C-alpha cells in the first residue's frame, strides 16, 4: 500500500460489526488505508469465524473474505472494564461502525448521544434491518429478510408454474450491498467533517439499500398503476394483471428486449448460456439483425419496432436461440460483441474463480492467511485508482492485537494479564472445521 496516496491513511475506525453487512463496509475502509480495529466477543468472536469452516486451525472463508487488513481486539462488553476500553478507543477514533442487534448498542451505553459526548469529532455509523421509526425497527434482519422487505424477492423469479414464488437473488443485496451504501455515507460524513469540524450520525437500513437497487421496480409499479399492463415484461401480453408488478423472469427490465439463450453445450452444462440484448433504437436493432444474419426482420412489421417485438417475444426468442445454440458462449460473446451487440456469457463460479483476466487485473486477489489454510482467494477492491493499489493482507486471528492496542492505551503487561485472567479479553489461533 502506498501510504501517501491511500485515501484513508490516518483514519482510525472502531469496527463493532459482525457477519457480512458491516464487515463488508469496514473491510473497504481498511483497504483504502484506514486503521480498522475490529471489536469482537471474547468467546468465539465474530460468528462467521467458525461458520462453514473447512480447515482445522484456521477460520472460515466467510470470515476471511470480509475481514482482511483489520486488527482484532476482544472485549467483554458486559464488563465495566471492557466498556472502559471501548470508551478509550473511541476518544481518538474518526469513525465508529456498528451493526449489532437493534437497540443493543444503546443498552450497552454506546448510542449516538453517548459517543458524541465521548468524542464530538467521531462519526458514528449504524447498519440495521429497518429504518428508525419503522414498525419493523426492532426486527432482526438477515440477507433474505432484507431482500423480501426491499422489493427484490417479489420481483425475482418466474411469474407462472410451480416455481412462481418470491425468489432471492444470488447477489448479497441485503448484506454487502448495505455495507457499500453505508460506506458511501461514511465517506460523505468524513468530507462533511472537514467543513464542520464535528462528526455526525449516519444510519443505513438494509431495507433501504435493497430499495435503492430496485428503484426501477418502483418505476414499473407506477406505470402499472396508470396503464394496467407492462408491455416490456416477459409475461405480456397473455397475463392476468393484478395490482402489483409480477416477477420479471429473465427479461432485461426496460424497453430493450433482453433474454438468456442456450449456447452450444447446454445439454450437459447448465450455464452454457449467453444473455443478448436487442436494443430499442432503429440503429441498434439493425446492427443486431446484420450481426445475426436476420436482415429480413429489418422490414418485417412483426419485428422492426420495439412494440412489435414485445407482441412477438416467443418468435424472437425461438429464432435467436436457434442461432445461439450453434456456438459456444465465449465465441458468441467475442464475435457478436465485436459487431456491437450487447452480449455476455453466463459465467459460473468455477469459471470466475479461474478467470485469467480477473486474476491478472486484481479483481480476484490471493491472500496468504499464514496458518493452516495458506492461500485463499477473495474479491478485491471493486474499483481502481490510478495512483493507489491496496496492499491486501490476511485477516487477524481472534484477539491478535489485544496487547498492541491495550499498550497503546497505556495498559501495562500486568494489567493486560489481569484482563485476560478476568475474561475481559481473550484470543485463539484458529477453530475446528465444521464442514467435512
XYZ file of C-alpha atoms in Angstrom:
436
model
C 0.000 0.000 0.000
C 1.352 3.399 -0.952
C 0.581 5.357 2.203
C 0.968 8.792 0.655
C -1.861 8.054 -1.774
C -4.003 5.760 0.403
C -7.316 7.671 0.510
C -7.972 6.979 4.195
C -4.430 6.950 5.606
C -4.517 8.331 9.153
C -8.199 7.490 9.685
C -8.942 5.290 12.708
C -12.039 3.123 12.625
C -13.565 1.190 15.522
C -15.396 -1.685 13.898
C -18.087 -3.252 16.093
C -19.678 -5.190 13.261
C -20.233 -8.839 12.525
C -21.249 -11.320 9.831
C -21.395 -9.650 6.369
C -23.147 -6.296 6.028
C -20.968 -4.315 8.449
C -17.660 -6.119 7.812
C -18.010 -5.613 4.049
C -18.077 -1.868 4.708
C -15.197 -1.766 7.170
C -13.024 -4.013 5.004
C -13.286 -1.410 2.242
C -12.224 1.255 4.744
C -9.209 -0.903 5.655
C -8.305 -1.499 2.023
C -8.353 2.250 1.437
C -5.771 2.742 4.160
C -7.720 3.254 7.392
C -6.625 1.549 10.611
C -9.595 -0.682 11.358
C -9.832 -2.179 14.852
C -12.405 -4.947 14.948
C -14.116 -5.375 18.316
C -15.155 -8.986 18.900
C -16.689 -11.136 21.586
C -14.195 -12.881 23.853
C -15.767 -16.284 23.278
C -15.776 -17.089 19.580
C -15.519 -13.580 18.183
C -17.395 -12.759 15.001
C -19.941 -15.575 14.449
C -18.555 -16.207 10.971
C -15.104 -17.200 12.261
C -16.349 -20.754 12.762
C -19.295 -20.749 10.372
C -18.822 -23.117 7.412
C -15.145 -23.591 8.225
C -13.464 -26.269 6.109
C -9.897 -26.137 7.500
C -8.870 -27.116 11.047
C -6.696 -24.495 12.696
C -7.819 -21.561 10.572
C -11.079 -19.634 10.252
C -13.917 -19.853 7.753
C -13.606 -18.334 4.317
C -16.758 -16.391 5.158
C -14.807 -14.548 7.851
C -11.510 -14.278 5.983
C -13.067 -12.768 2.872
C -14.707 -9.965 4.868
C -12.077 -9.078 7.449
C -8.750 -8.819 5.659
C -6.400 -5.985 6.668
C -8.083 -5.437 10.054
C -6.839 -5.675 13.638
C -8.744 -7.662 16.256
C -9.393 -6.879 19.898
C -11.695 -8.978 22.046
C -13.781 -7.282 24.710
C -16.408 -8.474 27.155
C -18.826 -5.602 26.698
C -20.846 -6.620 29.763
C -17.811 -5.992 31.945
C -17.165 -2.389 33.085
C -13.514 -2.734 32.128
C -14.493 -3.812 28.618
C -16.709 -0.758 28.310
C -13.904 1.450 29.587
C -11.528 0.107 26.941
C -14.047 0.776 24.151
C -14.622 4.271 25.551
C -10.880 4.925 25.460
C -10.669 3.660 21.891
C -13.450 5.995 20.835
C -11.730 9.046 22.284
C -9.401 9.376 19.293
C -11.410 7.460 16.685
C -12.581 9.024 13.463
C -15.322 6.506 12.747
C -17.311 4.075 14.893
C -19.273 1.462 12.917
C -21.752 -0.973 14.454
C -24.366 -3.433 13.258
C -25.162 -5.388 16.418
C -28.792 -6.187 17.275
C -31.462 -3.471 17.191
C -31.253 -1.394 20.380
C -28.247 -3.300 21.762
C -25.656 -0.586 21.303
C -27.827 1.844 23.267
C -28.403 -0.681 26.060
C -24.654 -1.109 26.415
C -24.124 2.635 26.714
C -22.746 3.420 23.251
C -25.628 5.086 21.468
C -25.069 8.209 19.386
C -25.595 10.671 22.245
C -23.013 8.913 24.416
C -20.487 8.512 21.593
C -20.846 12.167 20.609
C -20.074 13.189 24.184
C -17.021 10.914 24.283
C -15.657 12.343 21.029
C -17.544 15.100 19.168
C -15.390 14.557 16.055
C -16.203 10.878 15.806
C -18.611 9.785 13.083
C -20.927 7.019 14.233
C -22.421 4.698 11.631
C -25.166 2.159 12.320
C -26.467 -0.511 9.997
C -29.758 -2.199 10.859
C -32.513 -4.072 9.087
C -35.138 -1.339 9.015
C -35.435 2.415 9.355
C -35.750 4.208 12.647
C -39.434 4.697 13.354
C -40.410 1.785 11.122
C -42.961 -0.620 12.546
C -40.255 -3.254 11.941
C -37.442 -1.244 13.582
C -36.719 -3.868 16.220
C -36.813 -6.863 13.849
C -33.515 -8.648 13.262
C -32.717 -8.762 9.554
C -30.702 -11.249 7.577
C -29.996 -11.273 3.835
C -33.300 -12.867 2.720
C -35.280 -10.710 5.154
C -33.882 -7.559 3.542
C -34.410 -8.877 0.021
C -38.000 -9.719 0.892
C -38.809 -6.419 2.590
C -36.926 -4.361 -0.005
C -38.915 -5.461 -3.041
C -36.280 -7.721 -4.608
C -37.777 -11.141 -3.821
C -41.272 -10.322 -5.072
C -39.894 -9.284 -8.469
C -37.297 -12.045 -8.948
C -38.041 -15.423 -10.498
C -40.772 -16.822 -12.713
C -44.318 -15.494 -12.972
C -46.062 -18.828 -13.614
C -45.717 -22.539 -12.950
C -44.691 -24.340 -9.781
C -41.647 -22.089 -9.337
C -43.756 -18.934 -9.222
C -42.541 -17.997 -5.748
C -40.675 -14.940 -4.400
C -37.003 -15.698 -5.027
C -33.718 -14.468 -3.582
C -31.076 -13.000 -5.817
C -27.659 -14.659 -5.719
C -26.191 -11.203 -5.117
C -25.987 -10.061 -1.484
C -28.473 -7.243 -1.952
C -29.232 -7.128 1.752
C -25.740 -7.649 3.183
C -22.764 -6.445 1.135
C -24.964 -4.023 -0.769
C -25.979 -2.428 2.536
C -22.322 -2.283 3.519
C -21.471 -0.403 0.332
C -24.314 2.051 0.927
C -23.029 2.616 4.454
C -19.547 3.147 3.039
C -20.888 5.974 0.862
C -22.472 7.569 3.927
C -19.268 7.309 5.981
C -17.115 8.806 3.241
C -19.653 11.618 2.859
C -19.583 12.242 6.606
C -15.778 12.410 6.584
C -15.914 15.085 3.859
C -18.597 16.942 5.792
C -16.452 16.909 8.932
C -13.689 18.719 7.080
C -16.036 21.709 6.919
C -17.918 21.408 10.203
C -15.172 20.003 12.454
C -17.791 17.757 14.036
C -18.853 14.177 13.500
C -22.405 13.173 12.651
C -24.553 10.076 12.987
C -25.286 8.087 9.834
C -27.838 5.315 9.731
C -28.332 2.781 6.967
C -31.110 0.240 6.819
C -30.798 -2.940 4.804
C -34.335 -2.422 3.524
C -33.406 0.981 2.096
C -30.250 -0.363 0.460
C -32.283 -3.033 -1.342
C -34.937 -0.491 -2.315
C -32.285 1.756 -3.809
C -31.098 -1.005 -6.137
C -34.702 -1.841 -7.003
C -35.785 1.699 -7.854
C -36.711 0.754 -11.439
C -39.290 -1.588 -9.958
C -40.995 1.445 -8.424
C -40.939 2.938 -11.922
C -42.681 -0.191 -13.207
C -45.219 -0.137 -10.387
C -46.146 3.470 -11.146
C -46.565 2.667 -14.852
C -48.695 -0.363 -13.979
C -50.833 1.826 -11.707
C -51.505 4.073 -14.698
C -51.757 1.651 -17.631
C -52.786 -1.652 -16.036
C -50.166 -3.616 -18.007
C -46.450 -3.611 -18.794
C -45.731 -4.438 -22.413
C -41.989 -4.811 -21.815
C -42.402 -7.597 -19.237
C -41.918 -11.146 -20.456
C -45.403 -12.199 -19.363
C -47.029 -9.660 -21.711
C -49.466 -9.930 -23.442
C -51.014 -13.170 -22.178
C -51.119 -12.429 -18.488
C -53.821 -11.575 -15.975
C -52.540 -8.337 -14.458
C -53.067 -7.619 -10.782
C -52.283 -4.611 -8.610
C -48.577 -5.366 -8.149
C -45.901 -5.865 -10.775
C -45.191 -9.545 -11.476
C -41.889 -11.345 -11.403
C -39.873 -10.484 -14.478
C -38.289 -13.870 -15.304
C -35.184 -13.216 -17.428
C -36.397 -10.037 -19.130
C -33.962 -7.117 -19.224
C -36.359 -4.830 -17.389
C -36.565 -1.915 -19.835
C -37.827 -1.295 -23.335
C -34.942 -3.233 -24.870
C -35.638 -6.921 -25.391
C -33.148 -8.944 -23.387
C -33.163 -12.687 -22.762
C -30.919 -15.558 -21.741
C -30.326 -18.010 -24.591
C -28.921 -21.520 -24.719
C -25.484 -21.851 -26.281
C -23.672 -24.872 -27.647
C -23.163 -27.470 -24.927
C -26.245 -26.556 -22.919
C -27.308 -30.214 -22.771
C -24.516 -31.039 -20.313
C -23.626 -27.598 -18.922
C -26.358 -25.800 -17.028
C -24.575 -22.477 -17.532
C -23.909 -22.727 -21.275
C -25.954 -19.615 -21.920
C -25.494 -16.092 -23.178
C -27.543 -13.003 -22.461
C -28.316 -10.917 -25.537
C -29.985 -7.524 -25.638
C -31.862 -6.286 -28.715
C -31.705 -2.523 -28.490
C -34.794 -0.373 -28.983
C -33.265 2.170 -31.354
C -33.523 1.693 -35.124
C -29.747 1.730 -35.484
C -29.199 -0.712 -32.629
C -31.852 -3.090 -33.965
C -30.483 -3.028 -37.485
C -26.986 -3.618 -36.140
C -28.282 -6.694 -34.305
C -30.001 -8.001 -37.442
C -26.864 -7.669 -39.531
C -24.756 -9.380 -36.874
C -27.149 -12.330 -36.618
C -27.998 -12.548 -40.329
C -31.612 -11.578 -39.650
C -31.820 -8.876 -42.324
C -35.403 -9.884 -43.153
C -36.506 -8.565 -39.757
C -35.481 -5.022 -40.711
C -38.527 -4.704 -42.964
C -40.828 -7.172 -41.196
C -43.530 -5.225 -39.290
C -43.734 -8.036 -36.708
C -40.211 -7.266 -35.522
C -38.937 -3.907 -36.760
C -40.308 -1.857 -33.860
C -39.850 -2.336 -30.142
C -43.612 -2.589 -29.589
C -43.933 -5.211 -32.327
C -41.163 -7.279 -30.807
C -42.959 -7.150 -27.448
C -46.025 -8.621 -29.158
C -43.980 -11.432 -30.720
C -41.489 -12.289 -27.979
C -41.784 -16.034 -28.365
C -40.904 -15.863 -32.061
C -37.926 -13.625 -31.259
C -36.683 -15.963 -28.552
C -37.060 -19.035 -30.756
C -35.103 -17.705 -33.739
C -32.330 -16.121 -31.694
C -31.843 -19.339 -29.739
C -31.684 -21.402 -32.929
C -28.707 -19.222 -33.808
C -27.007 -19.198 -30.390
C -27.150 -22.968 -29.947
C -24.725 -23.329 -32.847
C -21.840 -21.656 -30.966
C -20.297 -21.760 -27.521
C -20.902 -18.824 -25.194
C -17.357 -17.470 -25.465
C -17.448 -17.418 -29.276
C -20.853 -15.732 -29.231
C -19.665 -13.074 -26.831
C -16.474 -12.379 -28.761
C -17.982 -12.300 -32.246
C -21.333 -10.642 -31.542
C -19.673 -8.210 -29.147
C -17.211 -7.205 -31.855
C -20.197 -6.363 -34.069
C -21.721 -4.080 -31.433
C -24.329 -6.429 -29.984
C -24.760 -6.207 -26.185
C -23.970 -9.787 -25.148
C -22.418 -11.584 -22.216
C -21.627 -15.169 -21.236
C -23.224 -16.713 -18.170
C -20.099 -17.451 -16.133
C -20.331 -19.990 -13.337
C -18.210 -19.637 -10.217
C -15.648 -22.235 -11.255
C -15.048 -20.182 -14.383
C -14.901 -16.953 -12.416
C -12.550 -18.377 -9.788
C -10.121 -19.313 -12.546
C -10.774 -16.453 -14.963
C -7.375 -15.293 -16.308
C -8.437 -11.679 -16.762
C -9.969 -11.300 -13.309
C -6.992 -12.945 -11.626
C -4.498 -10.833 -13.571
C -6.145 -7.434 -13.190
C -6.590 -7.544 -9.414
C -10.319 -8.201 -9.310
C -9.722 -11.595 -7.688
C -6.813 -11.450 -5.250
C -4.922 -14.187 -3.452
C -4.013 -13.662 0.206
C -1.739 -15.800 2.372
C -3.520 -16.353 5.687
C -0.283 -17.712 7.189
C -1.931 -20.563 9.046
C -3.305 -23.998 8.229
C -5.323 -22.573 5.350
C -2.456 -20.961 3.494
C -3.614 -19.020 0.431
C -7.205 -18.062 -0.183
C -8.906 -16.017 -2.866
C -11.286 -13.135 -2.405
C -12.819 -10.333 -4.413
C -10.594 -7.292 -4.082
C -11.477 -3.610 -4.157
C -14.098 -3.385 -6.931
C -12.805 -0.133 -8.418
C -9.344 1.041 -9.383
C -7.458 4.278 -8.737
C -4.667 5.491 -10.987
C -2.329 6.266 -8.076
C -3.255 3.688 -5.462
C -3.378 -0.096 -5.170
C -4.329 -1.787 -1.870
C -1.812 -3.966 -0.098
C -4.000 -6.968 0.649
C -3.153 -8.554 3.991
C -4.558 -11.518 5.890
C -7.424 -11.370 8.357
C -6.483 -11.187 12.062
C -6.550 -14.066 14.480
C -9.116 -13.634 17.224
C -7.732 -11.100 19.692
C -4.417 -10.999 17.868
C -3.920 -7.297 18.510
C -5.116 -7.194 22.133
C -1.697 -6.429 23.570
C -0.720 -3.916 20.877
C -3.960 -1.958 21.208
C -4.096 -2.049 25.008
C -0.482 -0.936 25.359
C -1.337 1.939 23.037
C -3.973 2.924 25.602
C -1.397 2.799 28.409
C -2.048 -0.661 29.865
C 0.929 -2.479 31.393
C 1.812 -6.150 30.922
C 0.454 -6.946 34.387
C -2.822 -5.144 33.686
C -3.220 -6.979 30.395
C -2.597 -10.306 32.147
C -5.262 -9.425 34.688
C -7.748 -8.565 31.927
C -7.082 -11.957 30.392
C -7.490 -13.762 33.726
C -10.777 -11.962 34.366
C -12.191 -12.830 30.958
C -12.322 -9.214 29.767
C -10.184 -10.166 26.764
C -9.278 -13.466 25.101
C -7.902 -14.976 21.921
C -7.491 -18.060 19.775
C -5.333 -19.106 16.829
C -7.997 -20.922 14.867
C -11.032 -23.133 15.215
C -12.077 -26.647 14.309
C -13.628 -27.228 10.926
C -17.378 -27.833 10.984
C -17.519 -28.852 7.315
C -16.120 -32.234 6.375
